[in-house]
């Protein structure tokens, strides 16, 4: 019997406890450090992405304004010869809807403001001159004063108590790029909750707000027409991993599970190996004849069923041989069962010299054996049967200087119209019966 060793429960518990405590302390310290580093990186990254988002939005609005203010037909139909139908189709129906603008306005020579399109829900009862806010007015003045540096970009403005992203550009000649007169095209997009939500979704940003809340931890200045003018701020909350409970819980759980799994594998691996060996021993005991170490009848039949189905489906040849040692009872009676057992092992060892790896050999009971030959036709099966018969007759069993001559009778059958392994064995047994009644030590086949 194997001398099995087992770990004591106390040693396992102590080892697991101290390892978990040590690893958890180290991992917790490292995670706290790295989370603080990641917090700083996250805040910087979010701030940069918010800045890029508004830069792109200003650039897009500026390019849209340039597209229409550098257009001769746009100036002709907006300022020179105002066309109300064109206002409706171009500014109201197309630009307002397509680009989600709040207002489109014209600033004429005398700084007279005319709102020519507005989005649904925008009030229409306020004085248009309110659009000429400090930021827009500054842009107009800088455009008229050629000595002042003009930053060609959209900017932020406040009028009527609300904040807007605005682009105000003078109408220019398409061919020369020169300013036609002092008329401006103004495009305005309100910084309302809907627009800020769209920005967050479009650029994968946290929720943005113009109003500062207690939950906000970062901000950015929104400038007017000149970069140095501070109009308002936009606020957001950059998520800090160190403020979240989940990463800590996940780290602790991961550490605990990792240690537990490793220890469990170490402690249980031996048991698994022993179980695998035991299962292998059970399989061998259930499928192998203990005396001859070849397949027993049950396993032989099971393998035979599989081969029969395969060759019937593929319509390929299959032959089956049954062997019966001649006068085996007389050997048992004369020399004893121990010698009879040696005779059976002698026969099986001799047969193995003639088999292929694909052949199936098994003990069917007593002194009777079976052999399945996949892919072998009747003539080849008969040749093999005779080789085995002759080899056994020429190789006597020698025990304690006693020579015991052995012979075998063989029945052969080839798969034809049999539908089961039992029918195939029955036909082979019929041929074996004929061989036994024909003087023994002969091979007969079933037709």
Coordinates of C-alpha atoms in Angstrom, one line a residue:
X1 CA 0.0 0.0 0.0
X2 CA 1.2 3.5 -0.9
X3 CA 2.4 5.6 2.1
X4 CA 0.3 8.7 1.6
X5 CA 1.3 12.0 3.3
X6 CA -1.1 14.8 4.1
X7 CA -0.6 18.4 5.2
X8 CA -2.1 19.2 8.6
X9 CA -5.0 21.6 8.7
X10 CA -3.2 24.0 11.1
X11 CA -0.1 24.3 8.8
X12 CA -2.4 25.0 5.8
X13 CA -4.4 27.7 7.6
X14 CA -1.2 29.4 9.0
X15 CA 0.5 29.4 5.7
X16 CA -2.5 30.8 3.9
X17 CA -3.2 33.4 6.5
X18 CA 0.3 34.8 6.7
X19 CA 0.8 34.9 2.9
X20 CA -2.6 36.7 2.4
X21 CA -1.7 39.3 5.1
X22 CA 1.8 39.9 3.6
X23 CA 0.7 40.1 0.0
X24 CA -2.4 42.2 0.8
X25 CA -0.3 44.8 2.6
X26 CA 2.2 45.0 -0.2
X27 CA -0.4 45.2 -2.9
X28 CA -2.5 47.8 -1.0
X29 CA 0.6 50.1 -0.6
X30 CA 1.5 49.8 -4.3
X31 CA -2.1 50.3 -5.5
X32 CA -2.4 53.5 -3.4
X33 CA 0.7 54.9 -4.9
X34 CA -0.1 54.1 -8.4
X35 CA -3.7 55.3 -8.1
X36 CA -2.5 58.7 -7.0
X37 CA -0.1 58.8 -10.0
X38 CA -3.0 57.8 -12.3
X39 CA -5.3 60.5 -10.7
X40 CA -2.8 63.2 -11.7
X41 CA -2.5 61.8 -15.2
X42 CA -6.2 61.4 -15.6
X43 CA -6.9 65.1 -14.6
X44 CA -4.3 66.3 -17.0
X45 CA -5.6 64.1 -19.8
X46 CA -9.2 65.2 -19.3
X47 CA -8.2 68.9 -19.2
X48 CA -6.3 68.5 -22.4
X49 CA -9.2 66.7 -24.1
X50 CA -11.7 69.4 -23.0
X51 CA -9.3 72.1 -24.4
X52 CA -9.0 70.2 -27.7
X53 CA -12.8 69.7 -27.9
X54 CA -13.5 73.4 -27.6
X55 CA -10.7 74.3 -30.0
X56 CA -12.2 72.0 -32.6
X57 CA -15.6 73.4 -32.1
X58 CA -14.3 76.9 -32.5
X59 CA -12.4 75.9 -35.6
X60 CA -15.5 74.2 -37.1
X61 CA -17.7 77.2 -36.5
X62 CA -15.1 79.6 -37.9
X63 CA -14.7 77.5 -41.0
X64 CA -18.5 77.4 -41.5
X65 CA -18.6 81.2 -41.2
X66 CA -15.8 81.6 -43.7
X67 CA -17.6 79.3 -46.2
X68 CA -20.5 81.7 -46.3
X69 CA -18.8 85.1 -45.7
X70 CA -16.3 84.4 -48.5
X71 CA -19.2 83.8 -50.9
X72 CA -20.2 86.5 -53.3
X73 CA -23.7 85.2 -53.6
X74 CA -24.0 85.1 -49.8
X75 CA -23.1 88.8 -49.6
X76 CA -25.4 89.6 -52.6
X77 CA -28.4 87.9 -51.1
X78 CA -27.7 88.9 -47.5
X79 CA -26.5 92.5 -47.6
X80 CA -26.6 94.0 -51.2
X81 CA -30.1 92.7 -52.1
X82 CA -31.6 90.9 -49.1
X83 CA -33.6 87.9 -50.2
X84 CA -36.0 86.7 -47.6
X85 CA -36.7 83.4 -49.4
X86 CA -33.0 82.7 -49.5
X87 CA -32.7 83.5 -45.8
X88 CA -35.3 80.9 -45.1
X89 CA -33.9 78.2 -47.3
X90 CA -30.2 78.7 -46.6
X91 CA -29.9 80.1 -43.1
X92 CA -33.1 78.9 -41.4
X93 CA -33.9 75.6 -43.0
X94 CA -30.4 74.4 -43.7
X95 CA -27.8 76.0 -41.5
X96 CA -29.8 76.2 -38.3
X97 CA -31.0 72.7 -38.5
X98 CA -27.9 71.0 -40.0
X99 CA -25.3 72.7 -37.7
X100 CA -27.5 73.1 -34.6
X101 CA -27.0 76.8 -34.4
X102 CA -29.0 79.1 -32.1
X103 CA -28.8 82.3 -34.0
X104 CA -27.6 83.7 -37.4
X105 CA -27.4 87.4 -37.6
X106 CA -26.1 90.2 -39.8
X107 CA -24.2 93.3 -38.5
X108 CA -24.5 96.0 -41.1
X109 CA -22.4 99.1 -41.8
X110 CA -23.9 101.2 -39.0
X111 CA -23.5 98.4 -36.5
X112 CA -27.2 97.6 -37.0
X113 CA -28.0 94.0 -36.0
X114 CA -30.6 91.9 -37.8
X115 CA -31.4 88.3 -36.7
X116 CA -32.1 86.4 -39.9
X117 CA -32.5 82.9 -38.5
X118 CA -33.0 81.3 -35.1
X119 CA -33.5 77.8 -33.7
X120 CA -36.8 76.6 -32.3
X121 CA -37.4 77.7 -28.8
X122 CA -35.2 80.8 -29.0
X123 CA -37.0 84.0 -27.9
X124 CA -37.8 86.5 -30.6
X125 CA -39.0 89.3 -28.4
X126 CA -35.6 90.7 -27.3
X127 CA -33.7 93.6 -28.9
X128 CA -31.3 92.3 -31.6
X129 CA -28.8 94.9 -30.7
X130 CA -28.2 92.9 -27.5
X131 CA -26.3 90.5 -29.8
X132 CA -23.7 93.2 -30.2
X133 CA -22.1 92.2 -26.9
X134 CA -18.7 93.3 -25.7
X135 CA -16.9 90.3 -27.3
X136 CA -18.7 90.7 -30.7
X137 CA -18.2 94.4 -30.6
X138 CA -14.5 93.9 -29.8
X139 CA -14.2 91.6 -32.8
X140 CA -15.9 94.2 -35.1
X141 CA -13.7 97.0 -33.8
X142 CA -10.6 95.0 -34.3
X143 CA -11.7 94.2 -37.9
X144 CA -12.2 97.9 -38.7
X145 CA -8.9 99.0 -37.1
X146 CA -6.2 97.6 -39.4
X147 CA -3.5 98.4 -36.9
X148 CA -4.9 95.9 -34.3
X149 CA -4.0 92.2 -34.5
X150 CA -7.0 90.0 -35.4
X151 CA -7.2 86.4 -34.2
X152 CA -9.3 84.6 -36.8
X153 CA -11.2 82.2 -34.7
X154 CA -14.5 81.7 -33.1
X155 CA -14.8 82.9 -29.5
X156 CA -17.2 83.0 -26.6
X157 CA -19.7 85.8 -25.9
X158 CA -22.5 86.6 -23.5
X159 CA -25.8 88.3 -24.3
X160 CA -29.3 88.2 -22.9
X161 CA -27.9 86.5 -19.8
X162 CA -26.6 83.4 -21.7
X163 CA -23.3 82.2 -23.1
X164 CA -22.6 81.4 -26.7
X165 CA -19.9 80.1 -29.0
X166 CA -19.7 82.8 -31.7
X167 CA -18.1 83.4 -35.0
X168 CA -18.3 87.0 -36.5
X169 CA -16.6 87.4 -39.8
X170 CA -16.8 90.3 -42.4
X171 CA -18.0 89.5 -45.8
X172 CA -15.1 89.2 -48.2
X173 CA -14.6 89.2 -52.0
X174 CA -14.2 85.6 -53.2
X175 CA -11.4 86.4 -55.7
X176 CA -9.3 88.9 -53.6
X177 CA -10.2 88.1 -50.0
X178 CA -10.6 91.7 -49.3
X179 CA -13.4 92.9 -46.9
X180 CA -16.3 94.1 -49.0
X181 CA -17.7 96.6 -46.4
X182 CA -18.3 96.7 -42.7
X183 CA -21.0 94.0 -42.8
X184 CA -20.5 90.9 -40.6
X185 CA -22.0 87.4 -40.6
X186 CA -22.6 86.2 -37.1
X187 CA -23.1 82.5 -36.2
X188 CA -24.0 81.7 -32.6
X189 CA -24.3 78.4 -30.8
X190 CA -25.6 78.5 -27.2
X191 CA -23.6 76.7 -24.5
X192 CA -26.7 75.1 -23.1
X193 CA -27.0 71.7 -21.4
X194 CA -27.9 70.0 -24.6
X195 CA -24.9 71.3 -26.4
X196 CA -22.5 70.5 -23.5
X197 CA -24.0 67.0 -23.3
X198 CA -23.3 66.6 -27.0
X199 CA -19.7 67.7 -26.5
X200 CA -19.3 65.1 -23.7
X201 CA -20.6 62.3 -25.8
X202 CA -18.8 63.3 -29.0
X203 CA -15.4 63.7 -27.4
X204 CA -15.7 61.2 -24.7
X205 CA -15.6 63.8 -21.9
X206 CA -17.1 63.9 -18.4
X207 CA -20.2 65.9 -17.9
X208 CA -19.6 69.6 -18.6
X209 CA -21.3 72.6 -17.0
X210 CA -21.1 76.4 -17.0
X211 CA -22.2 76.5 -13.4
X212 CA -19.8 75.3 -10.8
X213 CA -21.0 72.5 -8.6
X214 CA -19.6 71.0 -5.4
X215 CA -18.7 67.8 -7.4
X216 CA -16.5 69.6 -9.9
X217 CA -12.8 69.3 -9.5
X218 CA -11.4 71.0 -12.6
X219 CA -12.2 74.0 -14.8
X220 CA -11.1 75.9 -17.9
X221 CA -11.4 79.5 -19.0
X222 CA -13.7 80.4 -21.9
X223 CA -12.3 83.6 -23.5
X224 CA -13.9 86.3 -25.5
X225 CA -12.7 87.8 -28.7
X226 CA -9.2 88.4 -27.3
X227 CA -7.5 85.4 -25.6
X228 CA -6.7 87.5 -22.5
X229 CA -10.4 88.3 -21.8
X230 CA -12.0 85.9 -19.4
X231 CA -15.7 85.5 -20.1
X232 CA -16.7 82.5 -18.0
X233 CA -15.5 79.0 -17.1
X234 CA -16.6 75.5 -17.9
X235 CA -16.5 72.9 -15.1
X236 CA -16.3 69.1 -14.9
X237 CA -15.5 66.3 -12.6
X238 CA -12.5 64.2 -13.6
X239 CA -13.0 60.9 -12.0
X240 CA -10.4 59.9 -9.5
X241 CA -9.7 56.3 -9.1
X242 CA -8.4 56.8 -5.6
X243 CA -11.9 58.1 -4.6
X244 CA -13.6 54.9 -5.8
X245 CA -14.1 51.9 -3.5
X246 CA -14.3 49.4 -6.3
X247 CA -10.6 49.4 -7.4
X248 CA -9.6 48.7 -3.8
X249 CA -12.1 45.9 -3.4
X250 CA -11.1 44.5 -6.7
X251 CA -7.4 44.6 -5.8
X252 CA -8.0 42.9 -2.5
X253 CA -10.2 40.3 -4.0
X254 CA -7.7 39.6 -6.8
X255 CA -4.9 39.2 -4.3
X256 CA -6.9 37.0 -2.1
X257 CA -8.1 34.8 -5.0
X258 CA -4.6 34.6 -6.5
X259 CA -3.0 33.4 -3.3
X260 CA -5.9 31.0 -2.6
X261 CA -5.7 29.5 -6.1
X262 CA -2.0 29.0 -6.0
X263 CA -2.1 27.4 -2.6
X264 CA -5.1 25.2 -3.5
X265 CA -3.2 24.0 -6.6
X266 CA -0.1 23.2 -4.6
X267 CA -2.1 21.4 -1.9
X268 CA -4.5 19.6 -4.2
X269 CA -2.2 18.7 -7.1
X270 CA -0.9 15.6 -5.3
X271 CA -4.5 14.5 -4.6
X272 CA -5.4 15.1 -8.3
X273 CA -2.4 13.0 -9.4
X274 CA -3.4 10.2 -7.2
X275 CA -7.0 10.4 -8.4
X276 CA -5.8 10.3 -12.0
X277 CA -3.7 7.2 -11.4
X278 CA -6.6 5.6 -9.6
X279 CA -9.0 6.4 -12.4
X280 CA -6.5 5.0 -14.9
X281 CA -6.3 1.8 -12.8
X282 CA -10.1 1.6 -12.7
X283 CA -10.2 2.0 -16.5
X284 CA -7.6 -0.7 -17.1
X285 CA -9.4 -3.0 -14.6
X286 CA -12.7 -2.4 -16.4
X287 CA -11.5 -2.9 -19.9
X288 CA -8.6 -5.4 -19.7
X289 CA -8.4 -9.1 -19.0
X290 CA -6.3 -9.4 -15.8
X291 CA -4.6 -12.6 -17.0
X292 CA -3.6 -11.9 -20.5
X293 CA -3.6 -8.0 -20.4
X294 CA -5.7 -7.8 -23.6
X295 CA -9.1 -6.3 -23.9
X296 CA -11.9 -8.1 -22.0
X297 CA -15.1 -9.2 -23.7
X298 CA -17.0 -6.0 -22.8
X299 CA -14.3 -3.6 -24.1
X300 CA -13.8 -5.8 -27.2
X301 CA -17.5 -5.6 -28.0
X302 CA -17.6 -1.8 -27.4
X303 CA -14.7 -1.2 -29.7
X304 CA -16.1 -3.6 -32.2
X305 CA -19.4 -1.7 -32.4
X306 CA -17.6 1.5 -33.1
X307 CA -15.5 -0.1 -35.9
X308 CA -18.5 -1.8 -37.4
X309 CA -20.4 1.5 -37.6
X310 CA -17.4 3.3 -39.1
X311 CA -16.8 0.7 -41.8
X312 CA -20.5 0.2 -42.6
X313 CA -20.9 4.0 -43.1
X314 CA -17.7 4.2 -45.2
X315 CA -18.4 0.8 -46.9
X316 CA -14.8 -0.4 -46.3
X317 CA -13.8 -4.0 -45.5
X318 CA -13.7 -5.4 -42.0
X319 CA -12.9 -8.9 -40.9
X320 CA -13.3 -10.7 -37.6
X321 CA -11.4 -13.8 -36.4
X322 CA -12.4 -16.0 -33.4
X323 CA -9.8 -18.3 -31.9
X324 CA -10.3 -21.3 -29.6
X325 CA -7.3 -23.3 -28.1
X326 CA -7.7 -26.9 -28.9
X327 CA -7.9 -29.5 -26.1
X328 CA -7.5 -26.7 -23.5
X329 CA -9.6 -28.6 -20.9
X330 CA -7.2 -31.5 -21.2
X331 CA -4.2 -29.2 -20.6
X332 CA -5.9 -27.9 -17.4
X333 CA -6.8 -31.4 -16.3
X334 CA -3.3 -32.8 -17.0
X335 CA -1.0 -29.9 -15.9
X336 CA -3.2 -27.8 -13.7
X337 CA -4.8 -24.4 -14.0
X338 CA -1.6 -22.5 -13.5
X339 CA -0.2 -24.2 -16.7
X340 CA -3.5 -23.5 -18.5
X341 CA -3.0 -19.8 -17.6
X342 CA 0.5 -19.8 -18.9
X343 CA -0.8 -21.4 -22.1
X344 CA -3.3 -18.5 -22.6
X345 CA -0.5 -15.9 -22.0
X346 CA 1.8 -17.8 -24.4
X347 CA -0.9 -17.6 -27.1
X348 CA -1.6 -13.9 -26.6
X349 CA 2.0 -13.0 -26.6
X350 CA 2.6 -14.9 -29.8
X351 CA -0.4 -13.2 -31.5
X352 CA 0.8 -9.7 -30.6
X353 CA 3.7 -10.2 -33.0
X354 CA 1.3 -10.4 -36.0
X355 CA -1.0 -7.4 -35.1
X356 CA -1.1 -3.9 -36.3
X357 CA -1.7 -0.9 -34.0
X358 CA -5.3 -0.6 -35.5
X359 CA -6.2 -4.2 -34.9
X360 CA -8.4 -5.0 -31.9
X361 CA -7.6 -8.2 -29.9
X362 CA -9.5 -9.4 -26.9
X363 CA -10.3 -12.4 -24.7
X364 CA -14.0 -13.4 -25.2
X365 CA -14.0 -15.9 -22.4
X366 CA -12.1 -19.1 -21.3
X367 CA -9.8 -20.1 -24.1
X368 CA -11.7 -18.1 -26.8
X369 CA -10.3 -14.9 -28.3
X370 CA -11.4 -12.5 -30.9
X371 CA -9.5 -10.3 -33.4
X372 CA -11.0 -7.4 -35.4
X373 CA -9.1 -6.4 -38.6
X374 CA -10.2 -3.0 -39.9
X375 CA -9.7 -2.6 -43.6
X376 CA -8.8 -6.3 -44.2
X377 CA -10.7 -8.4 -46.8
X378 CA -11.4 -12.2 -46.5
X379 CA -8.3 -13.4 -48.3
X380 CA -5.9 -11.4 -46.2
X381 CA -7.8 -12.4 -43.0
X382 CA -7.4 -16.1 -44.0
X383 CA -3.7 -15.6 -44.6
X384 CA -3.2 -14.0 -41.2
X385 CA -5.3 -16.7 -39.5
X386 CA -3.2 -19.5 -41.0
X387 CA 0.1 -17.7 -40.0
X388 CA -1.1 -17.6 -36.5
X389 CA -2.2 -21.2 -36.5
X390 CA 1.1 -22.4 -38.0
X391 CA 3.2 -20.2 -35.7
X392 CA 1.4 -21.6 -32.6
X393 CA 1.8 -25.2 -33.6
X394 CA 5.5 -24.6 -34.2
X395 CA 6.0 -22.8 -30.9
X396 CA 5.2 -25.1 -28.1
X397 CA 4.9 -24.0 -24.5
X398 CA 8.0 -24.9 -22.3
X399 CA 7.4 -25.1 -18.6
X400 CA 9.9 -26.8 -16.2
X401 CA 11.4 -28.8 -19.1
X402 CA 8.0 -30.0 -20.0
X403 CA 7.0 -29.3 -23.7
X404 CA 3.4 -28.7 -24.3
X405 CA 2.2 -28.5 -27.9
X406 CA -0.6 -26.1 -28.6
X407 CA -2.9 -25.7 -31.6
X408 CA -5.8 -23.4 -32.3
X409 CA -8.9 -23.5 -34.4
X410 CA -9.9 -20.3 -36.2
X411 CA -13.2 -19.0 -37.5
X412 CA -13.1 -16.1 -40.0
X413 CA -15.9 -13.8 -41.2
X414 CA -15.9 -10.6 -43.3
X415 CA -18.4 -7.8 -43.0
X416 CA -21.2 -8.1 -45.6
X417 CA -24.8 -7.6 -44.5
X418 CA -24.4 -7.9 -40.7
X419 CA -25.9 -5.0 -38.9
X420 CA -24.3 -5.5 -35.5
X421 CA -21.2 -6.8 -33.9
X422 CA -23.2 -9.6 -32.3
X423 CA -24.2 -10.9 -35.7
X424 CA -20.6 -10.7 -36.9
X425 CA -19.5 -12.7 -33.9
X426 CA -22.2 -15.2 -34.4
X427 CA -21.1 -15.8 -38.0
X428 CA -17.5 -16.1 -36.8
X429 CA -18.5 -18.6 -34.1
X430 CA -20.3 -20.7 -36.8
X431 CA -17.1 -20.9 -38.8
X432 CA -15.2 -21.7 -35.6
X433 CA -17.7 -24.5 -34.8
X434 CA -17.0 -26.0 -38.2
X435 CA -13.3 -25.8 -37.7
X436 CA -13.6 -27.6 -34.3
X437 CA -15.6 -30.3 -35.9
X438 CA -13.2 -30.7 -38.8
X439 CA -10.3 -32.1 -36.8
X440 CA -9.2 -28.9 -35.1
X441 CA -6.0 -26.9 -35.9
X442 CA -7.7 -25.6 -39.0
X443 CA -9.1 -22.3 -40.3
X444 CA -12.7 -22.0 -41.6
X445 CA -14.6 -19.0 -42.9
X446 CA -18.2 -18.1 -42.9
X447 CA -19.7 -17.3 -46.3

